PDB file of C-alpha atoms in Angstrom:
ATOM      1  CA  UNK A   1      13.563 -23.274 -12.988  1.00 40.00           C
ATOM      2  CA  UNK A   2      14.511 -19.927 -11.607  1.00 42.00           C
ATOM      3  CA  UNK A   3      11.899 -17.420 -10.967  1.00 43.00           C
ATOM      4  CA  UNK A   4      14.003 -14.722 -13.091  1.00 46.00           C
ATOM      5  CA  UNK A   5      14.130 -17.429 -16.253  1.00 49.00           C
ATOM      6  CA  UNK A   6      10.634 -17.536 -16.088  1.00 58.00           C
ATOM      7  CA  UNK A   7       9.868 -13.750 -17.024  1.00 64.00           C
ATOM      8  CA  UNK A   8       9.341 -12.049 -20.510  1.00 87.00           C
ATOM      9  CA  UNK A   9      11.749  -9.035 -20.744  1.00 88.00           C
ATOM     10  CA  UNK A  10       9.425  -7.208 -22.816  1.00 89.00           C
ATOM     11  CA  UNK A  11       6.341  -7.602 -21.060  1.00 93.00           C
ATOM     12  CA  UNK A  12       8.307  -6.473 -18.245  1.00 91.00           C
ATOM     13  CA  UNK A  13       9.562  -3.146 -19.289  1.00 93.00           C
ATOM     14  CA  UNK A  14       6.162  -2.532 -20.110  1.00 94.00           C
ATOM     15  CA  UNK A  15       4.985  -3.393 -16.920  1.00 93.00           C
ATOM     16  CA  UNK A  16       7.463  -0.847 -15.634  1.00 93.00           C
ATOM     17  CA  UNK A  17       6.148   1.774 -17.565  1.00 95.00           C
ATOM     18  CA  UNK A  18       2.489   1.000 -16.351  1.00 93.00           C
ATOM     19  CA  UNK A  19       3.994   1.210 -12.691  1.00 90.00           C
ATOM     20  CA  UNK A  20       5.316   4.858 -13.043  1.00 91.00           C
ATOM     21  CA  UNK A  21       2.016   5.938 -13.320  1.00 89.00           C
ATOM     22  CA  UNK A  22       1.617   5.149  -9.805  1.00 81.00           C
ATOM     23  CA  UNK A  23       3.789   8.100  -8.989  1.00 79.00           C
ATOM     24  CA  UNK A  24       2.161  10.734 -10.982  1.00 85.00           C
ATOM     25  CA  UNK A  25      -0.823  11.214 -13.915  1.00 87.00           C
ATOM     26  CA  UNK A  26       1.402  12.448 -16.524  1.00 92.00           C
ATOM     27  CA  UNK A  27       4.903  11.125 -17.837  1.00 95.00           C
ATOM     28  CA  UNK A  28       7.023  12.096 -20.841  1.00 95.00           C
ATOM     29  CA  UNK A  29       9.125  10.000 -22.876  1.00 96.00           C
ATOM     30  CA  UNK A  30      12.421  11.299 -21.297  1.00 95.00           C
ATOM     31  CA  UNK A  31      11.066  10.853 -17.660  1.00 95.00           C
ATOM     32  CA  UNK A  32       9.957   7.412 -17.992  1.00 96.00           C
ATOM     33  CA  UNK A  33      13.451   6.786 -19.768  1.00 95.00           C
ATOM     34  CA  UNK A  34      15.236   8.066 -17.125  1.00 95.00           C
ATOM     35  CA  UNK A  35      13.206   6.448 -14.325  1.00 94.00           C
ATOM     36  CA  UNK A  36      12.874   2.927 -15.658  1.00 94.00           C
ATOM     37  CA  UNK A  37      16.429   2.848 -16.915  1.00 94.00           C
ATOM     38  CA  UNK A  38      16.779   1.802 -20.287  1.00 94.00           C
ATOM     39  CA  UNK A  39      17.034   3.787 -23.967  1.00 95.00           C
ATOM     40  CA  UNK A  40      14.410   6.342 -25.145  1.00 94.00           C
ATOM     41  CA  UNK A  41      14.312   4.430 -28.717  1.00 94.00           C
ATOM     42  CA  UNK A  42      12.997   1.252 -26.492  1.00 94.00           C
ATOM     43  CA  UNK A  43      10.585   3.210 -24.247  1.00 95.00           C
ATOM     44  CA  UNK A  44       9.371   4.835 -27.319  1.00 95.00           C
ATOM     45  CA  UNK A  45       7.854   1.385 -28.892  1.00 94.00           C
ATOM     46  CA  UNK A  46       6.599   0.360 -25.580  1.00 95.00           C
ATOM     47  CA  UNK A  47       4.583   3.430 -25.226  1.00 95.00           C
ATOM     48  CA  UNK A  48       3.580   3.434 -29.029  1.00 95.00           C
ATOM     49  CA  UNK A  49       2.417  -0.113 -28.233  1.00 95.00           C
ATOM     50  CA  UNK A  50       0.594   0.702 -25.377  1.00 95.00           C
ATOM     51  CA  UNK A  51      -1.310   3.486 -27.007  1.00 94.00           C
ATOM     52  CA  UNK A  52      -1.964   1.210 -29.355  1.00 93.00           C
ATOM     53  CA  UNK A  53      -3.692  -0.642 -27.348  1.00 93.00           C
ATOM     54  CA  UNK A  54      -5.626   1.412 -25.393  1.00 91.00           C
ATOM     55  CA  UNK A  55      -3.526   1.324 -22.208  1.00 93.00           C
ATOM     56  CA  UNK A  56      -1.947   4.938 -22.208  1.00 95.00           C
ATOM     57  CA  UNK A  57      -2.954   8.198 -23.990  1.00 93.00           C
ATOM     58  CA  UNK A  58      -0.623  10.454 -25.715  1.00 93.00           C
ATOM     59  CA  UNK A  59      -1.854  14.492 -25.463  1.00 90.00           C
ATOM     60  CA  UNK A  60      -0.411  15.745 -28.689  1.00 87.00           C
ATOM     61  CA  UNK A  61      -0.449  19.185 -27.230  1.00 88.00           C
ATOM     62  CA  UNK A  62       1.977  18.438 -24.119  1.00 91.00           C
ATOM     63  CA  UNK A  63       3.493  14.801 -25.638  1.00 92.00           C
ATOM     64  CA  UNK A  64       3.058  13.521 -22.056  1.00 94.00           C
ATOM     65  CA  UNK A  65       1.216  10.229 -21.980  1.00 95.00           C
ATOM     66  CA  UNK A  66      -1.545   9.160 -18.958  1.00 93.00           C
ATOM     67  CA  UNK A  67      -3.563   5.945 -18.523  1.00 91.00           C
ATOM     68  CA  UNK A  68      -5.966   5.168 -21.091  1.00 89.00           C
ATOM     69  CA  UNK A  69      -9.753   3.896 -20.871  1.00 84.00           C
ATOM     70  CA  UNK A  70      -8.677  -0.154 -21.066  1.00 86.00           C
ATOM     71  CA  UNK A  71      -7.492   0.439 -17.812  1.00 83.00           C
ATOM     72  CA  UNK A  72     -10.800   1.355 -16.511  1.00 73.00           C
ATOM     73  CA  UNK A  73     -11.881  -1.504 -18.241  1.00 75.00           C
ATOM     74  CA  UNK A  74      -9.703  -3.661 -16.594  1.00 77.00           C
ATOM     75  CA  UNK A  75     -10.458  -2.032 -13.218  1.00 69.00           C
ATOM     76  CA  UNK A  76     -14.218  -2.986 -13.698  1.00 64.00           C
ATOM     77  CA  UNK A  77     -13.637  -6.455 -13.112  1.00 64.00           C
ATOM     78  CA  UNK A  78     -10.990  -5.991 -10.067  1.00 59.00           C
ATOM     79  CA  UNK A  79     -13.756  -5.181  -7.636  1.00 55.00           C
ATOM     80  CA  UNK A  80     -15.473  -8.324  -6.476  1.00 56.00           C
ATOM     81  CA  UNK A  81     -17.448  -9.709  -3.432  1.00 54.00           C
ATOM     82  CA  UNK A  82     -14.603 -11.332  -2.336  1.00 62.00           C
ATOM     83  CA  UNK A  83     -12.063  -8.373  -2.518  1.00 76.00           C
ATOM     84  CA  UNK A  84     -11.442  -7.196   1.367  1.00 81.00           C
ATOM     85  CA  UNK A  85     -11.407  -3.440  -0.233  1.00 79.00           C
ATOM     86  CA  UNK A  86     -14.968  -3.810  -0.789  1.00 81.00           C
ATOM     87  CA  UNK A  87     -16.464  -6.320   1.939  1.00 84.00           C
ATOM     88  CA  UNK A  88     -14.788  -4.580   4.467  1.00 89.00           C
ATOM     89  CA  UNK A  89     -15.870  -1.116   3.540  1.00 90.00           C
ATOM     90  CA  UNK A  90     -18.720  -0.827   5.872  1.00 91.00           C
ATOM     91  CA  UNK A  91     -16.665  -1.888   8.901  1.00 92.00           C
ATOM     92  CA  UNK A  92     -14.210   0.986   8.132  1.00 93.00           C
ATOM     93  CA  UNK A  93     -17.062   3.158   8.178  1.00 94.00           C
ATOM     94  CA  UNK A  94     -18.542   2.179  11.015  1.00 94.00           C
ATOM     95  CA  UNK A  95     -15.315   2.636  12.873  1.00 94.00           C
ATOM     96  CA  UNK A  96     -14.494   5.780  10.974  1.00 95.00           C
ATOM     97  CA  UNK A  97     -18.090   7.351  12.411  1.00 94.00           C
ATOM     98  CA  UNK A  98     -17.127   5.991  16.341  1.00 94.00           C
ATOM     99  CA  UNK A  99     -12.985   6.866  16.715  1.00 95.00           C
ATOM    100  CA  UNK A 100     -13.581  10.035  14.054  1.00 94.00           C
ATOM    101  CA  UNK A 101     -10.281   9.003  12.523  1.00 95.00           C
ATOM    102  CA  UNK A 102      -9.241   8.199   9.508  1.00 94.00           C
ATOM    103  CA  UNK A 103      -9.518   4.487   8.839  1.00 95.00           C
ATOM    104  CA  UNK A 104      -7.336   2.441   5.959  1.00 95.00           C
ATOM    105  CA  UNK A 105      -6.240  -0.999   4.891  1.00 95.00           C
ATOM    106  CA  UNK A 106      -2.943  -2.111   4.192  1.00 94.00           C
ATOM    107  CA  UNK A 107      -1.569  -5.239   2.732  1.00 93.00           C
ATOM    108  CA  UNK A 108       1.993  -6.438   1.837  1.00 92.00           C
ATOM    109  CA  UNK A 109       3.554  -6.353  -1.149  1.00 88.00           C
ATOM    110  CA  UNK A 110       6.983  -8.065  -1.100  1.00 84.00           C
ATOM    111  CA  UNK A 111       8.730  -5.230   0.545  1.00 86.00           C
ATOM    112  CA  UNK A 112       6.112  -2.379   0.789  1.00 89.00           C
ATOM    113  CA  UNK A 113       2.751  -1.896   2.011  1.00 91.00           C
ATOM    114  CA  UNK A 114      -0.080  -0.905  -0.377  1.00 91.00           C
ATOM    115  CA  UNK A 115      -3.418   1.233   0.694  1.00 91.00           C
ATOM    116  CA  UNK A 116      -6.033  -0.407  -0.807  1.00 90.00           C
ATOM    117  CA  UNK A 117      -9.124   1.295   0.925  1.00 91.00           C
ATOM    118  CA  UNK A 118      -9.906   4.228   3.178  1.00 91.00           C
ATOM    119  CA  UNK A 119     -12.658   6.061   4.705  1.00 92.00           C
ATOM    120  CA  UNK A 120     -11.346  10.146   5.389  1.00 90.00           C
ATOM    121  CA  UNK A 121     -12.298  11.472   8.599  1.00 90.00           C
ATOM    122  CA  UNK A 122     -14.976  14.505   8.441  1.00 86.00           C
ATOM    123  CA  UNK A 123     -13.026  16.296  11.153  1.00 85.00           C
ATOM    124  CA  UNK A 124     -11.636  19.343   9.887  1.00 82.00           C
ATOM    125  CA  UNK A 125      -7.938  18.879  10.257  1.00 78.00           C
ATOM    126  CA  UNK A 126      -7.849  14.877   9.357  1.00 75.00           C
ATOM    127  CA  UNK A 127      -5.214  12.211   7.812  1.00 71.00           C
ATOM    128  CA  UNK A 128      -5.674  12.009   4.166  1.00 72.00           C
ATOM    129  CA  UNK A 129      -4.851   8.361   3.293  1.00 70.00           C
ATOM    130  CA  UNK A 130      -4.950   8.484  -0.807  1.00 78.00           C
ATOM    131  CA  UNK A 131      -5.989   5.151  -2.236  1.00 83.00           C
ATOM    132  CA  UNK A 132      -2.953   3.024  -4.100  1.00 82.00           C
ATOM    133  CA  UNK A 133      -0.048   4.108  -2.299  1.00 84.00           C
ATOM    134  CA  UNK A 134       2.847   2.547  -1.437  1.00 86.00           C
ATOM    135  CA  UNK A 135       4.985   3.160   1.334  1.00 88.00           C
ATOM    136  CA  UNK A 136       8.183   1.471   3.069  1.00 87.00           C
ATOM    137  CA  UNK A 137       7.716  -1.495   6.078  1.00 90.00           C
ATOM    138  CA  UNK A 138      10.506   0.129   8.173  1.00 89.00           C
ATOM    139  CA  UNK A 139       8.070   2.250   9.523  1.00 90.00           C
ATOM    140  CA  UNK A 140       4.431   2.955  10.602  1.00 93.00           C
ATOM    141  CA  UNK A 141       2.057   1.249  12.745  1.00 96.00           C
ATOM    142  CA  UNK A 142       1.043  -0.243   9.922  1.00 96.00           C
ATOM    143  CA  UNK A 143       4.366  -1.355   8.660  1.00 95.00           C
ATOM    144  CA  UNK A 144       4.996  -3.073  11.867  1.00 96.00           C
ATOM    145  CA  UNK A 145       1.743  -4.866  12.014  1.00 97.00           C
ATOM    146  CA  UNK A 146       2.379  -6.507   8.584  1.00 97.00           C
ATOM    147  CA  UNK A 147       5.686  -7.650   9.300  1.00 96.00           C
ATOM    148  CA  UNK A 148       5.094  -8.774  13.431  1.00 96.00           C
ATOM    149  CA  UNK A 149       2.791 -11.184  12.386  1.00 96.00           C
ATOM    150  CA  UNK A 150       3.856 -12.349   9.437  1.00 94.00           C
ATOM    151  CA  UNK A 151       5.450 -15.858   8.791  1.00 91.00           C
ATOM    152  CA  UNK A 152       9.471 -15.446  10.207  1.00 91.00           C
ATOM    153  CA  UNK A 153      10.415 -16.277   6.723  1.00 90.00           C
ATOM    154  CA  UNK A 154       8.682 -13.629   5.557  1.00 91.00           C
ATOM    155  CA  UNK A 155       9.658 -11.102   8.393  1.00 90.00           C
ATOM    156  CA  UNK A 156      13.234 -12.316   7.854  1.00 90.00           C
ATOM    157  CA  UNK A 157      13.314 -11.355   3.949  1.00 89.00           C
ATOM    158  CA  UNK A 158      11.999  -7.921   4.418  1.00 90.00           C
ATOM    159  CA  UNK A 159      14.440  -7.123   7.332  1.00 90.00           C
ATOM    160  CA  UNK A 160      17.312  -8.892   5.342  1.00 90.00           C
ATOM    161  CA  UNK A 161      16.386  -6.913   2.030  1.00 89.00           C
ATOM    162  CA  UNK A 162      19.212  -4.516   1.020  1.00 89.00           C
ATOM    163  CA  UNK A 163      16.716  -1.462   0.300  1.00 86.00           C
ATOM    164  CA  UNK A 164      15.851  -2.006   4.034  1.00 89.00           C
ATOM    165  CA  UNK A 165      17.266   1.963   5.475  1.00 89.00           C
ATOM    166  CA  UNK A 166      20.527   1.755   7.256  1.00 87.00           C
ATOM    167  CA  UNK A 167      18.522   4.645   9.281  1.00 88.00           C
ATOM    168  CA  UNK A 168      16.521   1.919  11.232  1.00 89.00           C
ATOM    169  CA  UNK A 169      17.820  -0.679  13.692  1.00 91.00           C
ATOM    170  CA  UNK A 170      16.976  -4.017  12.062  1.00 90.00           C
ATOM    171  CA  UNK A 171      17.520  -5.974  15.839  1.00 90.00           C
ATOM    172  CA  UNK A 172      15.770  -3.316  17.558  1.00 92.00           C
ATOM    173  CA  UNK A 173      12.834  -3.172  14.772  1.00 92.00           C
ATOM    174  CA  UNK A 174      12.530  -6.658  15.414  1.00 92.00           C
ATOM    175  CA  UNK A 175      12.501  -6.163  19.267  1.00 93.00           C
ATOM    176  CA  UNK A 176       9.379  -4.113  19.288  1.00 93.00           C
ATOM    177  CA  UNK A 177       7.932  -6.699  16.679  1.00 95.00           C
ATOM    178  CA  UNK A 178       7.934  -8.967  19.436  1.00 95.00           C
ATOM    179  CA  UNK A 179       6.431  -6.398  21.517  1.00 96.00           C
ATOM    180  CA  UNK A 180       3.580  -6.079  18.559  1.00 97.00           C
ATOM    181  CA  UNK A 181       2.963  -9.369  18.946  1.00 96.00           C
ATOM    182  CA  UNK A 182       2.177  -9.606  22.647  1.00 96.00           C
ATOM    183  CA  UNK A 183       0.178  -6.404  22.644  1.00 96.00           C
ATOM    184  CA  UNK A 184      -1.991  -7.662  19.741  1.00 97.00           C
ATOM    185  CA  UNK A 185      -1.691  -3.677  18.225  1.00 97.00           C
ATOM    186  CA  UNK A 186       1.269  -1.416  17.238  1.00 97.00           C
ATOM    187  CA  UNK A 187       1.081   3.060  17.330  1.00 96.00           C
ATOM    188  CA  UNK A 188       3.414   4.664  15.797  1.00 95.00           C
ATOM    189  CA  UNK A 189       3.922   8.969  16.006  1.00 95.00           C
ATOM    190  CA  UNK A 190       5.726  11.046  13.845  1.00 91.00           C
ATOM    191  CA  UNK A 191       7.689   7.925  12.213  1.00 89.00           C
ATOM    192  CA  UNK A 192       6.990   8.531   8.723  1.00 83.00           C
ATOM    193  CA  UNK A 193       5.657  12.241   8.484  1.00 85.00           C
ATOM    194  CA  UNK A 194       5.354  15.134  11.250  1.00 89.00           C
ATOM    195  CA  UNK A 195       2.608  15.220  13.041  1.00 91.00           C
ATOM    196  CA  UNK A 196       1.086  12.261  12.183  1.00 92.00           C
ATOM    197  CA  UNK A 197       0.206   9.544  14.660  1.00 95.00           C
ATOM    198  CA  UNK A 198      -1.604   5.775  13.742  1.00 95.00           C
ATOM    199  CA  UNK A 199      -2.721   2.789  15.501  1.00 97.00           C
ATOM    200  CA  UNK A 200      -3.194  -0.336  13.956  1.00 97.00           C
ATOM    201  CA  UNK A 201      -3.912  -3.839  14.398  1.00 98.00           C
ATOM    202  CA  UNK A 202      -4.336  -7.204  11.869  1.00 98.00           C
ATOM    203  CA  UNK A 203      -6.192  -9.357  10.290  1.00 97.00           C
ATOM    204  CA  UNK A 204      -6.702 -12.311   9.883  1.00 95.00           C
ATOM    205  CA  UNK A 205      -8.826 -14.844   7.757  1.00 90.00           C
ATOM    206  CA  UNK A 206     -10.910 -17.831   9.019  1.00 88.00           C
ATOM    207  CA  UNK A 207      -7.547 -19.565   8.379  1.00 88.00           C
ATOM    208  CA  UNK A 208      -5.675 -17.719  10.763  1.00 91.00           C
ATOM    209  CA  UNK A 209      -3.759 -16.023   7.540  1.00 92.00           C
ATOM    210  CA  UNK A 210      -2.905 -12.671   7.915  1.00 94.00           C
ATOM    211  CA  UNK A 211      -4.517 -10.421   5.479  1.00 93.00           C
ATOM    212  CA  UNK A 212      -4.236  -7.004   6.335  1.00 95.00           C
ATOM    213  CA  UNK A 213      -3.537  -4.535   8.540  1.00 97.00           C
ATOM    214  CA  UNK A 214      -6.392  -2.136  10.045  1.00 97.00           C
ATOM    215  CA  UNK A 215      -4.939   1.765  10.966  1.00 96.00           C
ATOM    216  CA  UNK A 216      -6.361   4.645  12.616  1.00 96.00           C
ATOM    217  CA  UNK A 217      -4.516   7.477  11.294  1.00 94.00           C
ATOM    218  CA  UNK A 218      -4.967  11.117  12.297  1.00 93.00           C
ATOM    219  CA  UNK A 219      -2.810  14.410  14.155  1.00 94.00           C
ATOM    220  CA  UNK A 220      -0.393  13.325  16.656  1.00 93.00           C
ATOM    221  CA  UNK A 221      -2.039  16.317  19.021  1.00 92.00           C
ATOM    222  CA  UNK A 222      -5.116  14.569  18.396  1.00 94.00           C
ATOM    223  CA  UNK A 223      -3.873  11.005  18.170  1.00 94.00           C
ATOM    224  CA  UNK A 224      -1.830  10.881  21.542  1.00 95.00           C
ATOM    225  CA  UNK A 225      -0.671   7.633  23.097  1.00 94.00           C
ATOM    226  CA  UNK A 226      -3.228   7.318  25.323  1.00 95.00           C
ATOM    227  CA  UNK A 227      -5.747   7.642  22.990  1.00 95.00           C
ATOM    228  CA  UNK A 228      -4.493   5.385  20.689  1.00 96.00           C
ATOM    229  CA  UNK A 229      -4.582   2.564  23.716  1.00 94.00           C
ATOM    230  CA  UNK A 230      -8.113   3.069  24.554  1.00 94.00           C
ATOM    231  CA  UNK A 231      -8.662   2.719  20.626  1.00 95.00           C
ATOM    232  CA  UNK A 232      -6.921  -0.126  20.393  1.00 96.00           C
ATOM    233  CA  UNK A 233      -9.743  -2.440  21.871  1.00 94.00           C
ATOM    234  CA  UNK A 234     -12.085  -1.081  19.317  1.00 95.00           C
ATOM    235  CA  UNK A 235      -9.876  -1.507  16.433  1.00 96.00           C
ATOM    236  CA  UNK A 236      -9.272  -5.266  17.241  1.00 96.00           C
ATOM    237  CA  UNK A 237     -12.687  -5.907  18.238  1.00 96.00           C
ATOM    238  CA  UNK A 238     -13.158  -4.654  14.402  1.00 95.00           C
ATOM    239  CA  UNK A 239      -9.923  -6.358  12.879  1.00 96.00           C
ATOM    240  CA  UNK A 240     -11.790  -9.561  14.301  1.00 95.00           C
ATOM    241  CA  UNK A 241     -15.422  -8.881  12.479  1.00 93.00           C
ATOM    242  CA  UNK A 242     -13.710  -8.248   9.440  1.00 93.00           C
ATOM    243  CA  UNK A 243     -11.158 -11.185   9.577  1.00 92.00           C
ATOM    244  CA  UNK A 244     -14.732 -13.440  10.318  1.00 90.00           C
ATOM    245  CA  UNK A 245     -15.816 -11.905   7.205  1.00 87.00           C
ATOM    246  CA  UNK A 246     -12.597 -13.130   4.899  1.00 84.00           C
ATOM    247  CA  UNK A 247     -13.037 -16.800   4.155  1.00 67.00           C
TER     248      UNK A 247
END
């Protein structure tokens, strides 16, 4: 049966309407109308049914709606002591307190990469790596560490993808995957934001399944290439530990 036959309609569009919360705290009916695509009458019962239910609040002042208290419910039991978030928290710190960077931990998710844990540098001008967000695999040191040592199927669907930007080389994006690969690390500066420079490397389970990818973020005056190669031991000698860690 077909992956798309499999799939309730309705639980989907509320699933959608969940997932725009991602992008902001507050939504209105309109907004979430216009962003998920379909009729204000439908969103309407969704959100009346998720209110219901404890998932979204509705401020009767503003008629915006924001997550409700089940969520934080739900939340609760999301953190376990097999969730890399939380076992590899005091790695991240340690390597937060000797590179003074920012440290964070990305995984893949279809054609993004999520940020499911960071530990903020204490310098005063730092990266600030907010928890949750999602952001594109065409580029970042990150990015490219997810996808150069992925499986080739799954590096082939991502670079294949139509959302993929017509901006980036696909052939020469793959080209320094390669490179990735041999170097065992990938830097990127300035690729997704100015000033901002990141080194990162992966991880991988006692398997040999990649599970993450480990970045040093901070300014690219701070962050230059050289640095980011002496760093680079340090980050895999970490990406290791951690991946020894993951069963």
């Amino acid at each position: 049966m077909e992956e798309e036959k499999r799939t309730v309609r309705a639980v989907e569009r509320a699933l959608d309407v969940l997932l725009c919360f991602t992008a902001k705290e507050e939504w209105g009916l309109t907004e979430i109308s216009a962003r998920i695509g379909l009729h204000k009458s439908t969103v309407h019962r969704l959100l009346a049914t998720l209110e219901d239910k404890g998932f979204l609040i509705r401020d009767e002042a503003t008629e915006k709606y924001r997550l409700g208290l089940r969520m934080l419910e739900l939340s609760a039991h999301l953190t376990r002591s097999d969730d890399p978030a939380v076992m590899l928290l005091p790695e991240m710190e340690g390597l937060m307190n000797r590179l003074g960077e920012t440290i964070t931990l990305y995984v893949r998710d279809r054609t993004e990469r999520v940020r499911i844990q960071a530990v903020q540098s204490t310098q005063a001008i730092r990266r600030v790596a907010p928890v949750g967000a999602r952001l594109p695999l065409a580029v970042g040191a990150s990015s490219k560490v997810l996808l150069a040592f992925a499986d080739p199927a799954v590096r082939a669907l991502v670079l294949t993808d139509p959302s993929w930007p017509s901006a980036v080389d696909r052939s020469g994006y793959e080209k320094q995957l390669d490179e990735i690969v041999a170097a065992g690390y990938a830097t990127s500066i300035e690729e997704r934001e100015p000033g901002a420079a990141a080194v990162a490397a992966p991880i991988f389970n006692r398997s040999g399944k990649l599970v993450a990818a480990l970045s040093v973020s901070g300014p690219s005056n701070r962050l230059t290439y050289e640095v980011m190669k002496e760093h680079a031991s340090y980050i895999m000698e970490a990406a290791r530990r951690m991946g020894a860690m993951l069963g």
